[in-house]
Amino acid sequence: MATIASAGASQAVLDKINNAGLLRAKGLISGEWVSAEDGRTLPVYNPATGEFLTEVPLMGERETLSAIDSAHNAFKSWSKKTCSERSKLLRRWYELILEKKEEIAQLMTLEQGKPLKEALGEVSYGAGFIELFAEEAKRTYGDIIPSPYPDRRLLVVKQPVGVVGTITPWNFPLAMITRKVAPALAAGCTVVIKPAELTPLTALAAAELSIQAGIPPGVINVVMGDAPQIGAALLESTKVRKISFTGSTQVGKKLMAGAASTVKRLSLELGGNAPCIILDDADIEVAVKGALASKYRNSGQTCVCANRVLVQDGIYDKFAEAFIQAVSGLKVGNGLEEGVTQGPLINEAAVKKVEQHVEDALSKGAMLLAGGHRHRLGAAFYEPTVLGDATEEMLIMKEEVFGPVAPLIRFKTDEDAIRIANSTEAGLAAYLFSGSISRAWRVAEALEYGMVGWNEGVISTEVAPFGGVKQSGLGREGSKYGIDEYLEMKYICIGNMLP
Ligand code: NAP
């Protein structure tokens, strides 16, 4: 738990959100806001101040089964709506989220800690998925296949998968949900959402606005609480046809094993270990800006954050100097305060993990170039940190640090960079900075990653396919491809067609 930095500071903001009707601290089943059947609750805290915000129901198997039944019943009518009816409702949901952008962003900063400016950015990004899939709802085209038989016609139609269970992490409390729920609803599926225990309030506010938008009861259900119980109920139910999960590779693997018993479809967006390669012909200013944006966004707590900054020998010293200078300009503080660029980490346990990685790197010969300790504001705050001369033996090179620490690694040739970059089981995002098109193209092609940023550190957008290879997951989210994850193909063969 964080130290209380400004006790009571959250209350005024919380009151404003409550007055706007967006503080919904219950589960949502069949359009009703409900408590846990046994009345148990879970507290939600502000990671910046340690303040108690509110409590939400601690739900488990029984509530999840009710939510599945609710989604299953709603599927019958939701899947029968025309694409334009679904599109209009999604569009209205998108508009309402944007109308309440300020309140949702403030709620997100309160429960997750990210600076308000980043939270506002996430609201736009998250709402963008709803806008995109409101449009894509009308484009789930099938196919007519040229028939090799004179008396038959062959068609493919696309149909919704059915009830979908979505399980999401705390680092993007809105966008990770809309990235799944918007394409699911657009396709005609209904959902049971299980938000992260640490950040349920943003999800509940978004669900409230879905009701106000006119999305019928049961199409969106929300349960939270005992994650293994909720996960098991979703996995074991034959009414749930798909699980879409974003979170750690460890939990993703458990879900993949669990999905086998009912042969469910799966989308998995798992952990990353992003390399950020600075070739010696890179524009230093562009490289520093890109590496900084990728590394320190959300205080280093994104799955696409640069985890390993690989810098070529010839440019290493210049880059390190400019990068340290840029890092010194980051402002740590409570995300609700003006000018803050680095909020707290999600909790003290996250800080302890960062400390362990930094200690390990220093004990193995890394140089401390900036930061390297907690921030005076409290136990959840860690100074933006830069480590020099990191090597492949260090823990920080093998695991996601998930915090504001950039290890710089020297390399000699492009081939060395590619080998180091690919020497991980993760394969989500990679970045490379170079002024040469042919060189950068060769490196980009050789990187075993689902996404590559070239002279750019912020690559996520709702219109591009997001996803990884290797152990970073299965499937793609967002873009025109994202809706296919929620559609089944049905082949129809029409016979007796001779005149
Ligand atoms: P996590 O521990 O895997 O949790 C993610 C979600 O899974 C939470 O809702 C959690 O519930 C739930 N969960 C935990 N154990 C479960 C179980 N046995 N059965 C069913 N659900 C279970 O991950 P996290 O710490 O929240 O998030 C950080 C991780 O997410 C990082 O590895 C990051 O790279 C990854 N991530 C990936 C992407 C991507 O698109 N690839 C995007 C964002 C984050 P509780 O919160 O209630 O425990």
Coordinates of C-alpha atoms and ligand atoms in Angstrom, one line a residue:
M1 CA 0.0 0.0 0.0
A2 CA 1.2 3.5 -0.9
T3 CA 2.0 6.1 1.7
I4 CA -0.9 8.6 2.1
A5 CA 0.5 11.6 0.2
S6 CA -2.6 13.8 0.3
A7 CA -5.4 12.2 2.4
G8 CA -8.9 13.2 1.3
A9 CA -7.7 14.5 -2.1
S10 CA -9.6 11.8 -4.0
Q11 CA -12.9 12.5 -2.4
A12 CA -13.8 15.7 -4.2
V13 CA -13.1 14.1 -7.6
L14 CA -15.0 11.0 -6.6
D15 CA -18.0 13.1 -5.5
K16 CA -18.0 14.8 -8.9
I17 CA -17.9 11.4 -10.7
N18 CA -20.7 10.1 -8.4
N19 CA -22.8 13.2 -9.2
A20 CA -22.4 12.4 -12.9
G21 CA -23.8 9.0 -12.2
L22 CA -20.6 7.2 -13.1
L23 CA -19.6 5.7 -9.8
R24 CA -21.1 2.2 -10.2
A25 CA -19.7 0.0 -7.5
K26 CA -21.7 -3.2 -8.3
G27 CA -21.7 -6.0 -10.8
L28 CA -23.9 -5.9 -13.9
I29 CA -26.1 -8.9 -14.7
S30 CA -29.2 -8.9 -16.9
G31 CA -29.2 -5.1 -16.8
E32 CA -29.3 -5.0 -13.0
W33 CA -26.6 -3.6 -10.7
V34 CA -26.0 -6.4 -8.2
S35 CA -24.0 -7.2 -5.1
A36 CA -22.2 -10.5 -4.5
E37 CA -24.7 -13.1 -3.4
D38 CA -23.0 -13.5 0.0
G39 CA -22.5 -9.7 0.3
R40 CA -18.7 -9.9 0.3
T41 CA -16.7 -6.9 -1.1
L42 CA -13.3 -5.9 -2.3
P43 CA -11.7 -2.5 -1.6
V44 CA -10.4 -0.2 -4.4
Y45 CA -7.6 2.1 -3.5
N46 CA -5.9 5.1 -5.2
P47 CA -2.3 4.0 -5.8
A48 CA -1.0 7.6 -5.6
T49 CA -2.3 8.3 -2.2
G50 CA -3.2 5.0 -0.6
E51 CA -6.7 6.3 -0.1
F52 CA -9.7 4.0 0.0
L53 CA -11.9 4.9 -2.9
T54 CA -14.9 2.5 -2.6
E55 CA -15.6 -1.2 -2.5
V56 CA -17.0 -3.5 -5.2
P57 CA -18.6 -7.0 -5.0
L58 CA -16.3 -10.0 -4.5
M59 CA -18.1 -12.3 -6.9
G60 CA -17.3 -15.9 -7.8
E61 CA -18.7 -18.9 -9.5
R62 CA -22.5 -18.3 -8.8
E63 CA -22.5 -14.8 -10.1
T64 CA -20.5 -15.7 -13.1
L65 CA -22.9 -18.5 -14.0
S66 CA -25.8 -16.0 -13.7
A67 CA -23.9 -13.5 -16.0
I68 CA -23.3 -16.3 -18.5
D69 CA -27.0 -17.2 -18.5
S70 CA -27.9 -13.5 -18.9
A71 CA -25.5 -13.2 -21.9
H72 CA -26.7 -16.5 -23.4
N73 CA -30.4 -15.3 -23.3
A74 CA -29.5 -11.9 -24.7
F75 CA -27.6 -13.5 -27.5
K76 CA -30.8 -14.8 -29.0
S77 CA -32.1 -11.3 -29.8
W78 CA -28.8 -9.3 -30.1
S79 CA -27.5 -11.6 -32.8
K80 CA -30.7 -11.2 -34.7
K81 CA -30.5 -7.4 -34.8
T82 CA -29.5 -6.0 -38.1
C83 CA -26.0 -4.8 -38.5
S84 CA -27.2 -1.2 -38.7
E85 CA -29.2 -1.5 -35.5
R86 CA -26.1 -2.8 -33.7
S87 CA -24.0 -0.1 -35.4
K88 CA -26.2 2.7 -34.2
L89 CA -26.2 1.5 -30.6
L90 CA -22.4 1.2 -30.6
R91 CA -22.1 4.6 -32.1
R92 CA -24.3 6.1 -29.3
W93 CA -22.1 4.3 -26.7
Y94 CA -19.0 5.9 -28.3
E95 CA -20.6 9.4 -28.2
L96 CA -21.6 9.0 -24.5
I97 CA -18.1 8.0 -23.5
L98 CA -16.7 11.0 -25.3
E99 CA -19.3 13.3 -23.6
K100 CA -18.1 12.0 -20.2
K101 CA -14.5 11.9 -21.2
E102 CA -13.3 14.1 -18.3
E103 CA -15.1 12.1 -15.6
I104 CA -13.9 8.7 -17.0
A105 CA -10.3 9.9 -17.3
Q106 CA -10.4 11.2 -13.7
L107 CA -11.8 8.0 -12.4
M108 CA -9.1 6.1 -14.3
T109 CA -6.4 8.3 -12.8
L110 CA -7.9 7.7 -9.3
E111 CA -7.9 4.0 -9.5
Q112 CA -4.9 3.3 -11.8
G113 CA -2.6 6.2 -11.2
K114 CA -1.7 7.3 -14.8
P115 CA -1.4 11.0 -15.4
L116 CA -4.7 12.7 -16.4
K117 CA -3.4 13.6 -19.8
E118 CA -2.6 9.9 -20.5
A119 CA -6.0 8.9 -19.1
L120 CA -7.7 11.3 -21.4
G121 CA -5.7 9.8 -24.2
E122 CA -6.8 6.3 -23.2
V123 CA -10.5 7.4 -23.2
S124 CA -10.1 8.6 -26.8
Y125 CA -8.2 5.5 -27.8
G126 CA -10.7 3.2 -26.0
A127 CA -13.7 4.9 -27.4
G128 CA -12.0 4.8 -30.9
F129 CA -12.5 1.0 -30.9
I130 CA -16.2 1.4 -30.4
E131 CA -16.4 4.0 -33.2
L132 CA -14.4 1.7 -35.5
F133 CA -16.4 -1.4 -34.8
A134 CA -19.7 0.4 -35.1
E135 CA -18.6 0.9 -38.7
E136 CA -17.1 -2.6 -39.2
A137 CA -20.4 -4.1 -38.0
K138 CA -21.6 -3.4 -41.5
R139 CA -18.7 -5.0 -43.3
T140 CA -18.7 -8.6 -42.1
Y141 CA -18.8 -9.8 -45.7
G142 CA -19.0 -13.4 -46.7
D143 CA -18.0 -14.9 -50.0
I144 CA -19.3 -16.6 -53.1
I145 CA -16.9 -19.3 -54.3
P146 CA -16.8 -20.2 -58.0
S147 CA -18.3 -23.7 -58.1
P148 CA -16.5 -26.7 -59.7
Y149 CA -20.0 -28.4 -60.0
P150 CA -22.6 -27.4 -62.5
D151 CA -25.5 -28.0 -60.1
R152 CA -24.2 -26.5 -56.9
R153 CA -23.5 -23.0 -55.6
L154 CA -21.0 -22.5 -52.8
L155 CA -21.2 -19.6 -50.2
V156 CA -19.5 -18.5 -47.1
V157 CA -21.4 -16.5 -44.5
K158 CA -20.0 -15.1 -41.2
Q159 CA -21.9 -15.5 -38.0
P160 CA -21.2 -14.4 -34.4
V161 CA -19.3 -16.9 -32.2
G162 CA -21.7 -16.6 -29.3
V163 CA -21.2 -15.7 -25.7
V164 CA -17.7 -14.3 -25.1
G165 CA -15.8 -14.0 -21.7
T166 CA -13.4 -11.1 -21.6
I167 CA -10.7 -10.9 -19.0
T168 CA -8.6 -7.8 -18.8
P169 CA -5.6 -6.2 -16.9
W170 CA -5.3 -3.1 -14.8
N171 CA -2.9 -1.1 -17.0
F172 CA -5.5 0.1 -19.6
P173 CA -8.7 -0.1 -17.6
L174 CA -10.9 1.1 -20.5
A175 CA -9.1 0.4 -23.8
M176 CA -8.4 -3.3 -23.1
I177 CA -12.1 -3.8 -22.6
T178 CA -13.5 -1.8 -25.5
R179 CA -10.9 -3.5 -27.8
K180 CA -12.7 -6.8 -27.1
V181 CA -16.3 -5.8 -26.4
A182 CA -16.8 -3.4 -29.4
P183 CA -15.9 -6.0 -32.1
A184 CA -17.7 -8.7 -30.1
L185 CA -20.9 -6.7 -30.0
A186 CA -20.5 -5.5 -33.6
A187 CA -20.3 -9.2 -34.7
G188 CA -23.5 -10.0 -32.8
C189 CA -21.9 -11.7 -29.7
T190 CA -22.8 -10.9 -26.1
V191 CA -20.2 -10.6 -23.3
V192 CA -19.3 -11.3 -19.7
I193 CA -16.6 -8.8 -18.7
K194 CA -14.2 -9.6 -15.9
P195 CA -12.1 -6.4 -15.3
A196 CA -9.0 -6.4 -13.1
E197 CA -9.5 -6.4 -9.3
L198 CA -7.4 -3.2 -9.0
T199 CA -9.3 -1.2 -11.6
P200 CA -12.9 -2.2 -11.8
L201 CA -14.5 1.3 -11.6
T202 CA -13.6 2.5 -15.1
A203 CA -15.1 -0.7 -16.5
L204 CA -18.3 -0.2 -14.5
A205 CA -18.6 3.5 -15.7
A206 CA -18.3 2.3 -19.3
A207 CA -20.9 -0.4 -18.7
E208 CA -23.3 2.3 -17.2
L209 CA -22.9 4.3 -20.4
S210 CA -23.7 1.3 -22.5
I211 CA -27.0 1.0 -20.7
Q212 CA -27.7 4.8 -21.3
A213 CA -26.8 4.2 -25.0
G214 CA -29.6 1.7 -25.2
I215 CA -27.6 -1.5 -25.5
P216 CA -30.1 -4.1 -24.2
P217 CA -29.9 -5.8 -20.8
G218 CA -27.7 -8.9 -20.8
V219 CA -25.7 -7.9 -23.9
I220 CA -22.9 -6.6 -21.5
N221 CA -22.5 -8.2 -18.1
V222 CA -19.7 -7.4 -15.6
V223 CA -18.5 -9.6 -12.8
M224 CA -15.4 -9.1 -10.6
G225 CA -13.8 -10.7 -7.6
D226 CA -12.3 -14.1 -7.3
A227 CA -10.4 -14.3 -10.6
P228 CA -9.6 -18.1 -10.6
Q229 CA -13.3 -18.9 -9.8
I230 CA -14.6 -16.6 -12.4
G231 CA -12.1 -17.8 -14.9
A232 CA -13.0 -21.5 -14.2
A233 CA -16.7 -20.8 -14.5
L234 CA -16.2 -19.1 -17.9
L235 CA -13.9 -21.9 -19.1
E236 CA -16.1 -24.8 -18.0
S237 CA -19.4 -23.4 -19.4
T238 CA -20.4 -24.8 -22.7
K239 CA -22.5 -21.6 -23.2
V240 CA -19.3 -19.6 -23.5
R241 CA -17.9 -20.0 -26.9
K242 CA -14.8 -17.8 -26.7
I243 CA -12.4 -16.3 -24.2
S244 CA -10.6 -13.1 -25.0
F245 CA -7.8 -12.4 -22.5
T246 CA -5.2 -9.6 -22.1
G247 CA -2.8 -10.1 -19.2
S248 CA 0.3 -12.0 -18.2
T249 CA 1.7 -14.9 -20.2
Q250 CA 1.5 -17.1 -17.0
V251 CA -2.3 -16.6 -16.7
G252 CA -2.8 -16.8 -20.5
K253 CA -1.2 -20.3 -20.5
K254 CA -3.6 -21.4 -17.7
L255 CA -6.6 -20.2 -19.7
M256 CA -5.3 -21.9 -22.8
A257 CA -5.0 -25.2 -21.0
G258 CA -8.5 -24.7 -19.4
A259 CA -10.1 -23.9 -22.7
A260 CA -9.2 -27.3 -24.0
S261 CA -12.0 -29.1 -22.1
T262 CA -14.7 -27.3 -24.0
V263 CA -12.6 -26.5 -27.2
K264 CA -13.2 -22.8 -26.9
R265 CA -11.9 -20.2 -29.2
L266 CA -9.2 -18.0 -27.6
S267 CA -7.6 -14.6 -28.2
L268 CA -4.6 -14.0 -26.0
E269 CA -2.8 -10.7 -25.7
L270 CA 0.1 -11.5 -23.4
G271 CA 3.3 -10.1 -22.0
G272 CA 6.0 -8.5 -24.1
N273 CA 9.8 -7.8 -23.8
A274 CA 10.1 -5.1 -26.4
P275 CA 13.6 -4.4 -27.9
C276 CA 14.2 -0.8 -29.0
I277 CA 17.1 -0.8 -31.4
I278 CA 19.0 2.4 -32.1
L279 CA 21.2 2.0 -35.2
D280 CA 24.2 4.2 -35.6
D281 CA 22.6 6.2 -38.5
A282 CA 19.6 7.1 -36.4
D283 CA 18.5 10.7 -35.9
I284 CA 19.4 11.1 -32.2
E285 CA 16.5 13.5 -31.4
V286 CA 14.0 11.2 -33.1
A287 CA 15.4 8.1 -31.3
V288 CA 15.4 9.8 -27.9
K289 CA 11.9 11.0 -28.3
G290 CA 10.7 7.6 -29.5
A291 CA 12.5 5.6 -26.8
L292 CA 11.3 8.0 -24.1
A293 CA 7.7 7.8 -25.2
S294 CA 7.7 4.0 -25.5
K295 CA 9.6 3.3 -22.2
Y296 CA 8.0 5.7 -19.7
R297 CA 4.4 5.8 -20.9
N298 CA 2.1 4.7 -18.0
S299 CA 5.3 4.7 -15.9
G300 CA 6.6 1.8 -17.9
Q301 CA 3.6 -0.4 -17.3
T302 CA 2.5 -1.3 -20.8
C303 CA 3.0 -4.6 -22.6
V304 CA 4.6 -2.6 -25.5
C305 CA 7.0 -0.5 -23.4
A306 CA 10.6 -0.7 -24.6
N307 CA 12.1 -3.2 -22.1
R308 CA 15.6 -3.4 -23.6
V309 CA 17.2 -0.4 -25.4
L310 CA 19.9 -1.7 -27.7
V311 CA 22.3 1.0 -28.9
Q312 CA 25.0 0.6 -31.5
D313 CA 28.5 1.3 -30.4
G314 CA 29.1 4.3 -32.6
I315 CA 26.2 6.2 -31.3
Y316 CA 26.0 4.8 -27.7
D317 CA 27.6 7.7 -25.8
K318 CA 25.8 10.5 -27.6
F319 CA 22.4 8.7 -27.3
A320 CA 23.0 7.9 -23.6
E321 CA 23.8 11.5 -22.8
A322 CA 20.7 12.9 -24.7
F323 CA 18.4 10.2 -23.2
I324 CA 19.5 10.9 -19.6
Q325 CA 18.9 14.6 -20.2
A326 CA 15.4 13.8 -21.5
V327 CA 14.6 11.5 -18.6
S328 CA 15.6 14.2 -16.2
G329 CA 12.7 16.3 -17.6
L330 CA 10.0 13.7 -16.5
K331 CA 7.9 14.9 -13.6
V332 CA 6.8 12.3 -11.0
G333 CA 3.7 12.9 -9.0
N334 CA 0.0 12.4 -8.4
G335 CA -1.6 12.0 -11.9
L336 CA -4.3 14.5 -11.1
E337 CA -1.7 17.3 -10.7
E338 CA -0.9 19.5 -13.6
G339 CA 2.3 18.8 -15.5
V340 CA 2.9 15.3 -14.0
T341 CA 4.2 12.8 -16.6
Q342 CA 4.9 9.9 -14.3
G343 CA 2.3 8.6 -11.9
P344 CA 2.8 5.9 -9.3
L345 CA 3.2 2.2 -10.2
I346 CA 0.0 0.2 -9.6
N347 CA 1.1 -0.8 -6.0
E348 CA 4.1 -1.4 -3.8
A349 CA 4.6 -5.0 -5.1
A350 CA 5.2 -3.6 -8.5
V351 CA 7.9 -1.3 -7.1
K352 CA 9.5 -4.2 -5.3
K353 CA 9.8 -6.1 -8.6
V354 CA 11.4 -3.1 -10.2
E355 CA 13.9 -2.8 -7.3
Q356 CA 14.7 -6.5 -7.7
H357 CA 15.5 -6.0 -11.4
V358 CA 17.6 -2.9 -10.7
E359 CA 19.6 -4.6 -7.9
D360 CA 20.2 -7.6 -10.1
A361 CA 21.5 -5.5 -13.0
L362 CA 23.8 -3.4 -10.7
S363 CA 25.2 -6.6 -9.1
K364 CA 26.0 -7.9 -12.5
G365 CA 27.9 -4.8 -13.6
A366 CA 25.3 -2.3 -15.0
M367 CA 26.0 1.4 -14.4
L368 CA 23.4 3.6 -12.7
L369 CA 22.9 6.6 -15.1
A370 CA 19.7 8.1 -13.6
G371 CA 17.2 7.3 -10.8
G372 CA 17.6 3.9 -9.2
H373 CA 15.4 4.4 -6.1
R374 CA 11.9 5.1 -4.8
H375 CA 10.5 8.6 -5.0
R376 CA 9.9 10.5 -1.8
L377 CA 6.2 10.7 -2.6
G378 CA 5.5 7.3 -1.4
A379 CA 5.9 3.5 -1.6
A380 CA 4.3 3.2 -5.0
F381 CA 6.5 5.8 -6.7
Y382 CA 9.8 5.0 -8.4
E383 CA 12.2 7.4 -10.1
P384 CA 12.5 7.2 -13.8
T385 CA 15.7 5.1 -14.1
V386 CA 18.4 4.5 -16.7
L387 CA 21.0 1.7 -16.5
G388 CA 24.1 1.7 -18.7
D389 CA 26.1 -1.3 -20.1
A390 CA 23.4 -3.8 -19.4
T391 CA 24.1 -7.4 -20.5
E392 CA 22.1 -10.4 -21.6
E393 CA 22.7 -12.2 -18.3
M394 CA 20.6 -9.6 -16.4
L395 CA 17.1 -10.4 -15.2
I396 CA 15.8 -7.2 -16.8
M397 CA 16.8 -8.5 -20.2
K398 CA 14.8 -11.7 -19.8
E399 CA 11.6 -10.5 -18.0
E400 CA 9.3 -7.5 -18.4
V401 CA 10.3 -5.0 -15.7
F402 CA 6.9 -3.3 -16.0
G403 CA 8.3 -0.1 -14.5
P404 CA 10.2 3.1 -15.4
V405 CA 13.6 1.5 -15.9
A406 CA 15.5 1.6 -19.2
P407 CA 18.5 -0.7 -19.5
L408 CA 20.9 0.4 -22.4
I409 CA 22.8 -2.4 -24.1
R410 CA 25.7 -1.9 -26.5
F411 CA 25.9 -3.9 -29.7
K412 CA 28.3 -3.9 -32.7
T413 CA 26.5 -5.1 -35.9
D414 CA 22.9 -5.2 -37.1
E415 CA 23.1 -9.0 -36.9
D416 CA 24.0 -8.7 -33.2
A417 CA 21.0 -6.5 -32.6
I418 CA 18.6 -8.9 -34.4
R419 CA 20.0 -11.8 -32.4
I420 CA 19.7 -10.1 -29.0
A421 CA 16.2 -8.7 -29.9
N422 CA 14.9 -12.1 -30.9
S423 CA 16.5 -14.0 -27.9
T424 CA 13.2 -14.0 -25.9
E425 CA 10.0 -16.1 -26.0
A426 CA 8.0 -12.9 -26.2
G427 CA 7.1 -11.4 -29.6
L428 CA 4.8 -8.4 -29.1
A429 CA 6.2 -5.0 -30.1
A430 CA 9.7 -4.0 -31.2
Y431 CA 11.1 -0.6 -32.2
L432 CA 14.0 0.5 -34.4
F433 CA 15.5 3.8 -35.2
S434 CA 17.5 4.3 -38.4
G435 CA 17.9 6.8 -41.2
S436 CA 18.4 4.1 -43.8
I437 CA 15.4 2.6 -45.5
S438 CA 17.1 -0.5 -46.7
R439 CA 18.9 -1.2 -43.4
A440 CA 15.8 -0.6 -41.3
W441 CA 13.7 -2.7 -43.7
R442 CA 16.1 -5.7 -43.3
V443 CA 16.0 -5.4 -39.5
A444 CA 12.2 -4.9 -39.4
E445 CA 11.7 -8.1 -41.5
A446 CA 14.1 -10.1 -39.3
L447 CA 12.4 -9.2 -36.0
E448 CA 10.2 -11.9 -34.6
Y449 CA 7.5 -9.6 -33.4
G450 CA 3.8 -8.9 -34.2
M451 CA 4.4 -5.1 -34.4
V452 CA 7.4 -2.9 -35.3
G453 CA 7.7 0.8 -34.7
W454 CA 10.3 2.4 -37.1
N455 CA 11.4 5.8 -36.0
E456 CA 8.2 5.8 -33.9
G457 CA 7.7 4.9 -30.2
V458 CA 3.9 5.1 -29.9
I459 CA 2.3 2.7 -32.4
S460 CA -1.0 1.7 -30.9
T461 CA -4.1 2.9 -32.7
E462 CA -7.5 1.3 -33.1
V463 CA -7.1 1.1 -36.9
A464 CA -4.0 -1.1 -36.9
P465 CA -3.8 -4.8 -35.9
F466 CA -2.5 -5.2 -32.4
G467 CA -1.0 -8.6 -31.3
G468 CA 2.0 -10.7 -30.9
V469 CA 3.8 -13.9 -32.0
K470 CA 5.6 -16.6 -30.0
Q471 CA 4.5 -16.5 -26.4
S472 CA 3.0 -13.0 -26.6
G473 CA -0.3 -14.5 -27.8
L474 CA -2.8 -15.5 -30.4
G475 CA -5.0 -13.3 -32.6
R476 CA -5.2 -9.6 -33.4
E477 CA -7.2 -6.9 -31.9
G478 CA -8.4 -3.6 -33.5
S479 CA -8.4 -2.8 -37.2
K480 CA -10.6 -4.4 -39.9
Y481 CA -9.1 -7.8 -38.8
G482 CA -10.2 -7.5 -35.2
I483 CA -13.8 -8.5 -35.8
D484 CA -12.9 -11.8 -37.3
E485 CA -11.9 -13.0 -33.8
Y486 CA -15.7 -12.9 -33.0
L487 CA -17.0 -14.5 -36.2
E488 CA -17.4 -18.0 -37.4
M489 CA -17.4 -18.9 -41.0
K490 CA -20.2 -21.1 -42.3
Y491 CA -20.0 -22.7 -45.6
I492 CA -23.3 -23.3 -47.4
C493 CA -23.5 -25.6 -50.4
I494 CA -26.7 -25.2 -52.4
G495 CA -27.5 -28.1 -54.6
N496 CA -30.1 -28.9 -57.3
M497 CA -29.3 -25.7 -59.1
L498 CA -29.4 -27.0 -62.7
P499 CA -32.1 -25.1 -64.7
Ligands
NAP1 P1 -2.7 -10.8 -14.9 O1 -2.2 -11.0 -13.5 O2 -2.5 -11.9 -15.9 O3 -4.2 -10.4 -14.8 C1 -5.0 -10.1 -15.9 C2 -6.4 -10.5 -15.7 O4 -6.5 -11.9 -15.5 C3 -7.0 -9.8 -14.4 O5 -8.3 -9.5 -14.7 C4 -6.9 -10.9 -13.4 O6 -7.8 -10.8 -12.4 C5 -7.2 -12.1 -14.2 N1 -6.7 -13.4 -13.7 C6 -5.7 -13.6 -12.8 N2 -5.6 -15.0 -12.6 C7 -6.7 -15.5 -13.3 C8 -7.1 -16.9 -13.4 N3 -6.5 -17.9 -12.7 N4 -8.2 -17.1 -14.2 C9 -8.8 -16.1 -14.8 N5 -8.4 -14.8 -14.7 C10 -7.3 -14.6 -14.0 O7 -2.0 -9.5 -15.6 P2 -1.8 -8.1 -15.0 O8 -0.8 -8.1 -13.9 O9 -3.2 -7.6 -14.6 O10 -1.4 -7.3 -16.3 C11 -0.1 -7.1 -16.7 C12 0.3 -8.1 -17.8 O11 -0.6 -7.9 -18.9 C13 1.6 -7.8 -18.4 O12 2.3 -9.1 -18.6 C14 1.4 -7.1 -19.7 O13 2.4 -7.3 -20.6 C15 0.1 -7.8 -20.1 N6 -0.6 -7.0 -21.1 C16 -0.7 -7.4 -22.4 C17 -1.3 -6.6 -23.3 C18 -1.3 -7.1 -24.7 O14 -2.2 -6.5 -25.5 N7 -0.5 -8.0 -25.2 C19 -1.9 -5.4 -22.9 C20 -1.8 -5.0 -21.6 C21 -1.2 -5.8 -20.7 P3 -7.5 -10.0 -11.0 O15 -7.1 -8.7 -11.4 O16 -8.8 -10.0 -10.3 O17 -6.5 -10.8 -10.3

